[in-house]
mmCIF file of C-alpha atoms and ligand atoms in Angstrom:
data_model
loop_
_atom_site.group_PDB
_atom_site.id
_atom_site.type_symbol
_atom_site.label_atom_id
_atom_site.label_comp_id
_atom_site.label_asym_id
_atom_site.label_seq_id
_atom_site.Cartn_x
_atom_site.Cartn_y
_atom_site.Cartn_z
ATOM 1 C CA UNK A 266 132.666 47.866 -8.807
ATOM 2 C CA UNK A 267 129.164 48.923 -7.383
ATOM 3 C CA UNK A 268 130.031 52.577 -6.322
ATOM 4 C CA UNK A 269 127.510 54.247 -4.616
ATOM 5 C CA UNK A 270 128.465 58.647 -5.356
ATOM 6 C CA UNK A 271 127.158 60.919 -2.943
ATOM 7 C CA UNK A 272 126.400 64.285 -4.678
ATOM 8 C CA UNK A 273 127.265 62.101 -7.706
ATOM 9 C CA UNK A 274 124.602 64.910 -9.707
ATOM 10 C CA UNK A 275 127.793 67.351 -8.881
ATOM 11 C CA UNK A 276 130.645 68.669 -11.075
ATOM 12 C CA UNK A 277 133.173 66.063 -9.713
ATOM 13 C CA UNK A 278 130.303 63.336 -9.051
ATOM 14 C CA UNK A 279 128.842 63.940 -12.961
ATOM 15 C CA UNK A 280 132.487 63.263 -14.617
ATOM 16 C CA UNK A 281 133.013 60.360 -12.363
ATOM 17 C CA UNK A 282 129.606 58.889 -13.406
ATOM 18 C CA UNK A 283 130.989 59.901 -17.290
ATOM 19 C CA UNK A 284 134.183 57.969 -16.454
ATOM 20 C CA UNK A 285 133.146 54.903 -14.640
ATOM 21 C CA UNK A 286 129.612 54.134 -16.131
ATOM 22 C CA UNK A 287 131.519 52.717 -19.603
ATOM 23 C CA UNK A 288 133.634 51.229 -18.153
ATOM 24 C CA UNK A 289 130.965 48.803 -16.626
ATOM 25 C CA UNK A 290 130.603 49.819 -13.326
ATOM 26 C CA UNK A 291 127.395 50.214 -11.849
ATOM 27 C CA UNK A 292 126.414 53.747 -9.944
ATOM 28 C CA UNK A 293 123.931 54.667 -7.300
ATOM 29 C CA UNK A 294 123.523 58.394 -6.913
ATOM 30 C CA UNK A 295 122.168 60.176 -4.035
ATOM 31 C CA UNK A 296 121.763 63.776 -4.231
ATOM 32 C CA UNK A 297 119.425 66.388 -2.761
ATOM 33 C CA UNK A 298 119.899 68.850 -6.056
ATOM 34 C CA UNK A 299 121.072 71.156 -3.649
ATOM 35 C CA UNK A 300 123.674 72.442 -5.853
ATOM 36 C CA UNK A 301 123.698 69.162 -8.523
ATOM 37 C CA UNK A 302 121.976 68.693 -11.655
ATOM 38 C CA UNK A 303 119.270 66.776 -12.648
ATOM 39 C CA UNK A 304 119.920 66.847 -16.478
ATOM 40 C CA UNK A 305 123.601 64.921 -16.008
ATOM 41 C CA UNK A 306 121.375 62.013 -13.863
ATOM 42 C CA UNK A 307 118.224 60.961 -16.326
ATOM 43 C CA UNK A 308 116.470 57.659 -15.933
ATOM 44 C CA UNK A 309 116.965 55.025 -18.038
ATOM 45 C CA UNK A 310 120.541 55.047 -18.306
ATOM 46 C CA UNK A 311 121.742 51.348 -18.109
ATOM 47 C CA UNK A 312 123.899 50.865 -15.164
ATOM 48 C CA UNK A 313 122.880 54.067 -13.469
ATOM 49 C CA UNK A 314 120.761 54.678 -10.413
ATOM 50 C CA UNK A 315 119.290 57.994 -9.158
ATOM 51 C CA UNK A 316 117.902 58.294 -5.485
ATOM 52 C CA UNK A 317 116.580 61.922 -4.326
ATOM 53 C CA UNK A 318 117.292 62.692 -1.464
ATOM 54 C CA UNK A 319 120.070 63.838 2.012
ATOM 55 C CA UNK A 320 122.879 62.287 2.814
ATOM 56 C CA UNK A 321 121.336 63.352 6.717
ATOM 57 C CA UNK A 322 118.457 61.040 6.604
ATOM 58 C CA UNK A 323 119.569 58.277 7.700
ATOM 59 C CA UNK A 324 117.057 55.728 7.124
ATOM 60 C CA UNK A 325 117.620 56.764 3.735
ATOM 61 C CA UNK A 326 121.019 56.265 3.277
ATOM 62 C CA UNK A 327 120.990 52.453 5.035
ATOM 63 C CA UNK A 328 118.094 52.271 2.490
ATOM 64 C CA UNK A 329 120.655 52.857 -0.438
ATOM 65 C CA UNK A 330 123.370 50.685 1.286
ATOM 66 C CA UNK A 331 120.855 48.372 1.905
ATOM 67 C CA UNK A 332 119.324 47.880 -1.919
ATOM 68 C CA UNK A 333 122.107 48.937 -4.109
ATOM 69 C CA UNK A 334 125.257 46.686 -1.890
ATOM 70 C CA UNK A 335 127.734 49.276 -2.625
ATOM 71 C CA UNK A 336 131.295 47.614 -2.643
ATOM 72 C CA UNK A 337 133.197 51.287 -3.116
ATOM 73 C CA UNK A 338 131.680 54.672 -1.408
ATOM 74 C CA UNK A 339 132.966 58.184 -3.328
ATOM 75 C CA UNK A 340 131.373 60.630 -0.824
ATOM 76 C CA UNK A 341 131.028 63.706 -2.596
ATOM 77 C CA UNK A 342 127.733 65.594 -1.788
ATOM 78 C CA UNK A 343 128.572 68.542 0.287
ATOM 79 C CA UNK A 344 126.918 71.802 1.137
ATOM 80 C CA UNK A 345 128.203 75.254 0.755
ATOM 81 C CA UNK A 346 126.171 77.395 -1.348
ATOM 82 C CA UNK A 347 125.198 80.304 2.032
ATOM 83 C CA UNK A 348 128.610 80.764 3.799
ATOM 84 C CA UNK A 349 126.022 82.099 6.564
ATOM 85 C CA UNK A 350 124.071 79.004 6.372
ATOM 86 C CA UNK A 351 125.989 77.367 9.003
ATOM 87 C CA UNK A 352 123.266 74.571 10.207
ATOM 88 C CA UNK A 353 122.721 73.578 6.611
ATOM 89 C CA UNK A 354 126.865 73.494 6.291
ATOM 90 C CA UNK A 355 127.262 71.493 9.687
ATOM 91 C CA UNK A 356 124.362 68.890 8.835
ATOM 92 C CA UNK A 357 125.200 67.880 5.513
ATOM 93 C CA UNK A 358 129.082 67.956 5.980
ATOM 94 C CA UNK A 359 129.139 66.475 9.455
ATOM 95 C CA UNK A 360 126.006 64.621 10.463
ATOM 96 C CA UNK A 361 126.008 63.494 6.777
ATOM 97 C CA UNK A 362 128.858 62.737 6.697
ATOM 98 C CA UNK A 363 129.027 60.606 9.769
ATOM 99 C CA UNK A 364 125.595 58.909 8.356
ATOM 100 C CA UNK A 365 127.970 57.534 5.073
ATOM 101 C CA UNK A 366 130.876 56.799 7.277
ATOM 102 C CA UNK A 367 128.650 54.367 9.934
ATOM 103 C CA UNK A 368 126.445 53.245 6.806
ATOM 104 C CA UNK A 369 129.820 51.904 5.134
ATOM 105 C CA UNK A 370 131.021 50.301 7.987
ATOM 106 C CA UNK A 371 127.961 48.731 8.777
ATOM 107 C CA UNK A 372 127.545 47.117 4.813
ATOM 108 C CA UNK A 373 131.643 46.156 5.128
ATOM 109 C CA UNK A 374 132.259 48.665 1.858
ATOM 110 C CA UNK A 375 135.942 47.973 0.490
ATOM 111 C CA UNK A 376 136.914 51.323 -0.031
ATOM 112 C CA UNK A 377 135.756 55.080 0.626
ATOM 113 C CA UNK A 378 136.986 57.972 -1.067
ATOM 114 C CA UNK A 379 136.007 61.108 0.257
ATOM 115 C CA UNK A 380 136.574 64.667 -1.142
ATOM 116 C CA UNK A 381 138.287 67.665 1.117
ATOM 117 C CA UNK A 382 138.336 70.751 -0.113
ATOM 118 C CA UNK A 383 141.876 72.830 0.356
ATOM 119 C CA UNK A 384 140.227 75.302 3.305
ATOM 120 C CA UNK A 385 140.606 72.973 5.616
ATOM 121 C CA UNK A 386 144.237 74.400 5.833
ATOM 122 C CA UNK A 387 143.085 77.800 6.249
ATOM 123 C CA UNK A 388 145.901 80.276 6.210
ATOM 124 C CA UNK A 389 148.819 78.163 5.956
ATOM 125 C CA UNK A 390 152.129 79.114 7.262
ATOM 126 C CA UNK A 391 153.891 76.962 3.944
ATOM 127 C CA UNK A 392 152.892 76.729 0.421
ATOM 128 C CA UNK A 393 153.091 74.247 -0.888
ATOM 129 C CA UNK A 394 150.943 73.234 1.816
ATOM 130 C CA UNK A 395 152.169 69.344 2.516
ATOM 131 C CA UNK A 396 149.388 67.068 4.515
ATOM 132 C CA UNK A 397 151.204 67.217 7.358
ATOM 133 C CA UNK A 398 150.348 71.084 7.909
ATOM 134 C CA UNK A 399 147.925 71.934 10.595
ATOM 135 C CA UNK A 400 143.983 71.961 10.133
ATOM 136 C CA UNK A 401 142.905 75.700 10.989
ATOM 137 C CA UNK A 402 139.524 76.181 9.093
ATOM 138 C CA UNK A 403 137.917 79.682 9.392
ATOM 139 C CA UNK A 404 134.905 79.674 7.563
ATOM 140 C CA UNK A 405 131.999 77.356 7.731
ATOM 141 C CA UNK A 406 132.424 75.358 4.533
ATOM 142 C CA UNK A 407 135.889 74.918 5.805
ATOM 143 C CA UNK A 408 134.989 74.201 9.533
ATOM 144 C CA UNK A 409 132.307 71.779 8.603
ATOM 145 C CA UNK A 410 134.138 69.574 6.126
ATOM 146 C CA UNK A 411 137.239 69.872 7.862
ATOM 147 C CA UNK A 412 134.837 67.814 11.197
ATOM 148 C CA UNK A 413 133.436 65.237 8.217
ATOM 149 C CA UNK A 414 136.709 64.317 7.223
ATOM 150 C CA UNK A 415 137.640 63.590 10.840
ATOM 151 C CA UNK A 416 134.599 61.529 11.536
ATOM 152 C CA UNK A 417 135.256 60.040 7.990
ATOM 153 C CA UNK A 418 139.044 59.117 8.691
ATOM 154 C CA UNK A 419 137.862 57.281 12.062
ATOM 155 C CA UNK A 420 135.831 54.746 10.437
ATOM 156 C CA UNK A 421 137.056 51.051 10.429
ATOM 157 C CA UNK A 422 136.949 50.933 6.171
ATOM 158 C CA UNK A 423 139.605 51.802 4.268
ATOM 159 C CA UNK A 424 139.407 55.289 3.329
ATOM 160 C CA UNK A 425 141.314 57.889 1.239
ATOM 161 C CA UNK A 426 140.500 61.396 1.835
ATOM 162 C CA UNK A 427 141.404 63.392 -1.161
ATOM 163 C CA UNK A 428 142.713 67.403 -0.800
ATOM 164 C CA UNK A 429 141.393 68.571 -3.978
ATOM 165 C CA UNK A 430 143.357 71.519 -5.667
ATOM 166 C CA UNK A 431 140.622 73.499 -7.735
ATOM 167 C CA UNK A 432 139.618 70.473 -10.284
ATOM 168 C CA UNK A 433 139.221 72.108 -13.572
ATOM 169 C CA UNK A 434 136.853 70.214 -16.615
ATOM 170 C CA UNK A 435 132.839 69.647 -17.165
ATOM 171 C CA UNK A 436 130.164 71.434 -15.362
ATOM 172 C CA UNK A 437 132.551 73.603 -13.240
ATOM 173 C CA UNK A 438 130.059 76.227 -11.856
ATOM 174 C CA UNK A 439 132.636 77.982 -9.035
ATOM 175 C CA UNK A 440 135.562 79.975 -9.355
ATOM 176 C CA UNK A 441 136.712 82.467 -11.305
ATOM 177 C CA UNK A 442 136.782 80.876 -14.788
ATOM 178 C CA UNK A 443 133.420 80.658 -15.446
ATOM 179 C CA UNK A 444 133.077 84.146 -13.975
ATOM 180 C CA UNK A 445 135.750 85.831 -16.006
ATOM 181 C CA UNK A 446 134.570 83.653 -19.345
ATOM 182 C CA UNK A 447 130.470 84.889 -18.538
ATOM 183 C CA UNK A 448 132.072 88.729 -17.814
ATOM 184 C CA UNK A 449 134.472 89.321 -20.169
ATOM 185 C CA UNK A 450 132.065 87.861 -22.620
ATOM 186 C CA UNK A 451 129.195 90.042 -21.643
ATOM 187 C CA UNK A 452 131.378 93.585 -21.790
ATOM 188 C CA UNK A 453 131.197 93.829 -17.850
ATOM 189 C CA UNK A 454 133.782 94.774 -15.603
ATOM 190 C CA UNK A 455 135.981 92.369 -13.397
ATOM 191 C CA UNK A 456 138.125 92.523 -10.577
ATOM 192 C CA UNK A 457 140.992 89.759 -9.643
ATOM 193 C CA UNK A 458 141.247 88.682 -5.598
ATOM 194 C CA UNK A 459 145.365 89.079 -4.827
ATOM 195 C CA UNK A 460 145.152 85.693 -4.773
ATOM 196 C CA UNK A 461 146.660 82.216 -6.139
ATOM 197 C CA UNK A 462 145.378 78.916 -6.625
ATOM 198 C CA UNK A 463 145.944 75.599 -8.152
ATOM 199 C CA UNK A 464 144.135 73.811 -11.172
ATOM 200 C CA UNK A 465 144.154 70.180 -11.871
ATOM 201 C CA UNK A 466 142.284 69.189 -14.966
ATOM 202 C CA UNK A 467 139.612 66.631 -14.912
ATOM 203 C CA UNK A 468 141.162 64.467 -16.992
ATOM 204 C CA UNK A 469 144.335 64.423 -14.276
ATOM 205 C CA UNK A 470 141.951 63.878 -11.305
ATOM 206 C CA UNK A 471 139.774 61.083 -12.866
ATOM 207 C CA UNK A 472 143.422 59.337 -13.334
ATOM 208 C CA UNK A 473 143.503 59.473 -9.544
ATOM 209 C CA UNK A 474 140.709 58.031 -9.171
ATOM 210 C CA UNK A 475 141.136 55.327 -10.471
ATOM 211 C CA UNK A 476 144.087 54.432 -8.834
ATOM 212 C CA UNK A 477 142.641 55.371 -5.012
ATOM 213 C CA UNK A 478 139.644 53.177 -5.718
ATOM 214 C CA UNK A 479 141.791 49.862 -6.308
ATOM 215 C CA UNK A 480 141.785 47.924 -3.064
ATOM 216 C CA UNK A 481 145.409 47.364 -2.677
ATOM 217 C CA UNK A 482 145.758 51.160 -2.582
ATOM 218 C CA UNK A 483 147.496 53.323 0.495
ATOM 219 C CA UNK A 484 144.586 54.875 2.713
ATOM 220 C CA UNK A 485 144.913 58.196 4.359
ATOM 221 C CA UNK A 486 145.175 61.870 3.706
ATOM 222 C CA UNK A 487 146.366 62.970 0.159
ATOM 223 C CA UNK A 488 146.794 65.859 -1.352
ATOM 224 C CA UNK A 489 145.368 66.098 -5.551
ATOM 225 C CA UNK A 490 147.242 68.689 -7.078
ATOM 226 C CA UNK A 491 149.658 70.060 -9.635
ATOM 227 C CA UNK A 492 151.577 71.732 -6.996
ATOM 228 C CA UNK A 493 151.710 75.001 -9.111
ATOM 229 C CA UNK A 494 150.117 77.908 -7.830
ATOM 230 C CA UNK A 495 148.535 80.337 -10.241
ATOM 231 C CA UNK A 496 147.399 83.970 -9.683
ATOM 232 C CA UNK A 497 143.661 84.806 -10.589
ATOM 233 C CA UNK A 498 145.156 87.402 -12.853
ATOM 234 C CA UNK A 499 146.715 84.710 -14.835
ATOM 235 C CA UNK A 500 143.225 83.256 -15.256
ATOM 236 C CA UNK A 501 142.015 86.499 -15.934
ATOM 237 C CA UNK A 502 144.556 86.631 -18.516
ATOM 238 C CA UNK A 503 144.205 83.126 -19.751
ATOM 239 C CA UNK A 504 140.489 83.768 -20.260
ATOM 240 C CA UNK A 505 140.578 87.490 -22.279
ATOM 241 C CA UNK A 506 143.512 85.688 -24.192
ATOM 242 C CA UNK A 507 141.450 82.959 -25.185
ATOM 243 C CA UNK A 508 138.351 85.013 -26.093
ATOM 244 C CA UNK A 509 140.758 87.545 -27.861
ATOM 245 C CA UNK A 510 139.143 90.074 -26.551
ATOM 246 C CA UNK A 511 141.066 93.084 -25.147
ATOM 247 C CA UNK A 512 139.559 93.669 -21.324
ATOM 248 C CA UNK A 513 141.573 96.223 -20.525
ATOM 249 C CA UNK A 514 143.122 96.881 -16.605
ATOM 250 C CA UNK A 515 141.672 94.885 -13.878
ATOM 251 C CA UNK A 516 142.257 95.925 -10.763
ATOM 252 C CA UNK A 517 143.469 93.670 -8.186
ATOM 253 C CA UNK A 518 141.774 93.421 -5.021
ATOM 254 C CA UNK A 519 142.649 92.124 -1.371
ATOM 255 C CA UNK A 520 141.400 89.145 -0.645
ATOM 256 C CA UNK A 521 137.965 89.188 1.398
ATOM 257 C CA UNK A 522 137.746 88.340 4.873
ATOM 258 C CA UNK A 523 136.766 84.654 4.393
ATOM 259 C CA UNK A 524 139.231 83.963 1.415
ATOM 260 C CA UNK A 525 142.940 83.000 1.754
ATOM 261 C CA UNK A 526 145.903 84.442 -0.318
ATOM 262 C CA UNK A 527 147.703 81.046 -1.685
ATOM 263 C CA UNK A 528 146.010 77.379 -1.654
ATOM 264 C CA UNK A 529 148.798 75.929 -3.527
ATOM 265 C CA UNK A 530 149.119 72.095 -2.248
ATOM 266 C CA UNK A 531 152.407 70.081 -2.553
ATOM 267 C CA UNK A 532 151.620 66.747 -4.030
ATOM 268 C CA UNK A 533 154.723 65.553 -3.353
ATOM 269 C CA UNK A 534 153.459 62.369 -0.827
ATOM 270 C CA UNK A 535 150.553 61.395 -3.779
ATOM 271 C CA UNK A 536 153.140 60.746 -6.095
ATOM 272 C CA UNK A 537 155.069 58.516 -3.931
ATOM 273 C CA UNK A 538 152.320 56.895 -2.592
ATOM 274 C CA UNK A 539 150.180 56.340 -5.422
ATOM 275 C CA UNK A 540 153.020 57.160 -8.891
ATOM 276 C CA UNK A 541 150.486 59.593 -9.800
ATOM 277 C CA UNK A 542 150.966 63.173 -10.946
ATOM 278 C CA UNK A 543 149.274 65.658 -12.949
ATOM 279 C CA UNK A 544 150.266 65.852 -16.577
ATOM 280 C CA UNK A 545 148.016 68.770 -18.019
ATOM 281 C CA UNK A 546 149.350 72.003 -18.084
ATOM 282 C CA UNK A 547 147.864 75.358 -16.766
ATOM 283 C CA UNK A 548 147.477 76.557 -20.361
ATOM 284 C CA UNK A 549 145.658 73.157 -21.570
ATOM 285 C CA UNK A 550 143.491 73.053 -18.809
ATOM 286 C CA UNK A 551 142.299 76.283 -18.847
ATOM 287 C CA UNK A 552 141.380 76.331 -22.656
ATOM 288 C CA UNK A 553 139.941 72.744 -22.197
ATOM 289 C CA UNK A 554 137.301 74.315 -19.884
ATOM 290 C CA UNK A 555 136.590 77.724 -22.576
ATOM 291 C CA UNK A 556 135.966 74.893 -24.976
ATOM 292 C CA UNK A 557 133.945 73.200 -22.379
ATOM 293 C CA UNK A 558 131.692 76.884 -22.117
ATOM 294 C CA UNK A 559 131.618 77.494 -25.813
ATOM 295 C CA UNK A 560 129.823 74.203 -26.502
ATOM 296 C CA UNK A 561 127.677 73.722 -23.500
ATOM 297 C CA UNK A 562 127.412 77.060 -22.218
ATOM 298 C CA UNK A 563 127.301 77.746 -18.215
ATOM 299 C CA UNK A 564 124.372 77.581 -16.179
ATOM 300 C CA UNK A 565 124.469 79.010 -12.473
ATOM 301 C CA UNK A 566 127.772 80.263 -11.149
ATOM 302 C CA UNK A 567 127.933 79.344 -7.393
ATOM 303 C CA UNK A 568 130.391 80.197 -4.539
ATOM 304 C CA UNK A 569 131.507 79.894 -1.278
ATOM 305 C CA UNK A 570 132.914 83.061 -0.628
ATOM 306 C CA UNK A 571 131.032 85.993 -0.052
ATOM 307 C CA UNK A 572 130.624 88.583 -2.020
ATOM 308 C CA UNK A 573 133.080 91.538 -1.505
ATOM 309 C CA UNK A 574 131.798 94.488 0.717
HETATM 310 N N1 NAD B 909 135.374 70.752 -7.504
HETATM 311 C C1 NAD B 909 136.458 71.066 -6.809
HETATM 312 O O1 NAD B 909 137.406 71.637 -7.344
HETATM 313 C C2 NAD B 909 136.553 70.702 -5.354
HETATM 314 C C3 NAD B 909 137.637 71.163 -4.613
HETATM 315 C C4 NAD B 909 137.724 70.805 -3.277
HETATM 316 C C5 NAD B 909 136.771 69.990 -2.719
HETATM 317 N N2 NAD B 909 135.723 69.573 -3.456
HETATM 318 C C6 NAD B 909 134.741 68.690 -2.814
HETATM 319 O O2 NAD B 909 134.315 67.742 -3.779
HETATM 320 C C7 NAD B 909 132.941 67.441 -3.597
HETATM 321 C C8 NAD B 909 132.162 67.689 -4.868
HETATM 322 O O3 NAD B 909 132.313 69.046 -5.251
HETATM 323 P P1 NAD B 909 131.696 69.588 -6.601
HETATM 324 O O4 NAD B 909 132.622 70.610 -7.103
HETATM 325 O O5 NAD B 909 131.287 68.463 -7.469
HETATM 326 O O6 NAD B 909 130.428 70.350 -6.026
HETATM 327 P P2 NAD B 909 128.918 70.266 -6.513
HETATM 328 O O7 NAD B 909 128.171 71.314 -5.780
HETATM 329 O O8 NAD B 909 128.869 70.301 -7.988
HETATM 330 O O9 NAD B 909 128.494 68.815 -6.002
HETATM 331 C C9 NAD B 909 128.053 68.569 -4.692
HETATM 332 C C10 NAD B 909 126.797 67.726 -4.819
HETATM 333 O O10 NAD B 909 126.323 67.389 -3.510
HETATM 334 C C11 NAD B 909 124.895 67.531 -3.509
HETATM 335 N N3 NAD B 909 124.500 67.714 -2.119
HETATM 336 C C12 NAD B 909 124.659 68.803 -1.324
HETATM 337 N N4 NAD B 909 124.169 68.556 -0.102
HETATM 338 C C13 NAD B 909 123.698 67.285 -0.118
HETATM 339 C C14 NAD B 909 123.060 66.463 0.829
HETATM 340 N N5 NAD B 909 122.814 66.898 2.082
HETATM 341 N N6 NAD B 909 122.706 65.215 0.478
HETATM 342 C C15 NAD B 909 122.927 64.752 -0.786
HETATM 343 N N7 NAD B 909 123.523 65.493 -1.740
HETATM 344 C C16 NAD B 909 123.895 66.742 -1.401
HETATM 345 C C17 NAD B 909 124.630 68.709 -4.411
HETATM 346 O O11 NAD B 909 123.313 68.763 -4.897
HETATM 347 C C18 NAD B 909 125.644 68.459 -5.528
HETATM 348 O O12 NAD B 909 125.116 67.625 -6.533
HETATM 349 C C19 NAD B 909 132.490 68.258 -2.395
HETATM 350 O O13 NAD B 909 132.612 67.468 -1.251
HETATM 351 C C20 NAD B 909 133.497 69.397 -2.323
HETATM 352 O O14 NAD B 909 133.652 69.869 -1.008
HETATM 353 C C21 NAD B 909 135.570 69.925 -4.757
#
């Protein structure tokens, strides 16, 4: 495959580039380093191309379509960084969106794969939340992606849009993991959001991924998850366990305004459609990742919430 990976200097776009680059695939990146990493993109690796740059300019991105002949799209570059930054939200996650979308269609790509994060659902009235449950974004990461997907799913290639449960493994810079490991490390005090949420190792996704990438593939609207919601006490828990170090009471807090109490997504439909499911458990994955920290360390903790009043 050639696959050209939006935001491919990302957490998710970094492990795909670890996963598909030995397996002799070549990869064009482009990425504005908005939130991505330049160190996990260096020159000179063979089969690997790095373009700087926004998935908005246009003339850019028929530029990379153009050059590079990209027969699979992963669209993964996505701003979110300032929940108040709503232009910056709405022109990389729509406009850019739409830009990748046209640009695909116009170089007759076989397949795109794009990424949706779990807000889109908002509040749900069922968890498991199943596909079929009604969009109702509320903040602007949500809002904005939620409008890219749309454009994304009108397109005339095939596309997949993946629901992605909280994806657990390399470089994960969001979330409360890396919080609670930098905290807890550091002696300082934490609080847990009443809140639950469901992690999907890496390893489980990248198995996805490479079964939505093979042509013969169902298109559509899938949910990537293990179905199994966890509180962020239990990660909490999971974390001081690990670094057997006594943390003593958190408290537990409502959730803020712009968060949502349970993003727990039923996976049932992936299975049948694709004979995938996850296989790593909540325990493994979450000690996979301290490993991850205790080797490589963490470098900038980012979110998409705001901080709590
Ligand atoms: N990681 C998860 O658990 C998760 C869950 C749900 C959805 N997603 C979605 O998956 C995708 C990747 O997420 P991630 O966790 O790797 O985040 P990330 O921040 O690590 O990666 C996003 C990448 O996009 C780049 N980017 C931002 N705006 C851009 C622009 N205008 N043009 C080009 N590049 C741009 C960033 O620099 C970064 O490298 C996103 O679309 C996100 O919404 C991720």
């Amino acid at each position: 495959m050639r696959i050209l990976i939006t935001g491919g200097a990302g957490c998710l776009g970094s492990n795909l580039i670890e996963h598909f680059l030995p397996k002799g695939h070549e990869i064009l990146v482009l990425d504005n380093f908005a939130t991505g990493n330049r160190e996990v993109v260096p020159n000179g690796i063979k089969g690997l191309s790095v373009v700087e740059g926004s998935v908005t300019d246009e003339a850019l991105v028929e530029k990379c379509f153009a050059d590079f002949k990209p027969t699979h799209v992963i669209h993964s570059a996505a701003a979110y960084k300032d929940p108040d930054n709503w232009q910056e939200d709405a022109s990389s996650n729509v406009i850019g969106s739409i830009i990748v979308a046209r640009a695909a269609e116009k170089a007759n790509v076989k397949r795109l794969v794009n990424f949706q994060t779990a807000l889109c659902y908002g509040r749900p009235d069922i968890v498991p939340i199943p596909e079929s449950a009604p969009t109702r974004p509320f903040t602007s990461y949500g809002i904005s992606k939620t409008a890219g997907e749309q454009f994304m799913m009108m397109g005339s290639v095939p596309t997949v849009s993946l629901r992605l449960a909280n994806i657990t493994g390399p470089r994960l810079s969001i979330g409360p993991i890396p919080t609670f490991y930098t905290r807890i490390k550091q002696g300082k005090g934490c609080f847990c959001s009443d809140t639950k949420r469901d992690f999907l190792d890496m390893e489980d996704f990248l198995d996805v991924m490479d079964i939505v990438l093979q042509e013969d593939a169902p298109t559509g609207i899938y949910n990537i998850s293990t179905g199994e919601g966890k509180s962020i006490k239990d990660v909490f828990d999971a974390v001081a366990n690990y670094l057997e170090i006594d943390a003593g009471d958190v408290p537990i807090v409502p959730p803020g305004d712009d968060d949502v109490p349970a993003v727990v997504l039923d996976p049932s439909k992936t299975k049948t459609d694709f004979g995938w499911q996850s296989k790593i458990s909540f325990k493994d994955t979450i000690e996979r990742m301290l490993q991850w920290y205790d080797a490589h360390g963490i470098s900038a903790i980012h979110s998409h919430l705001k901080a709590p009043k």
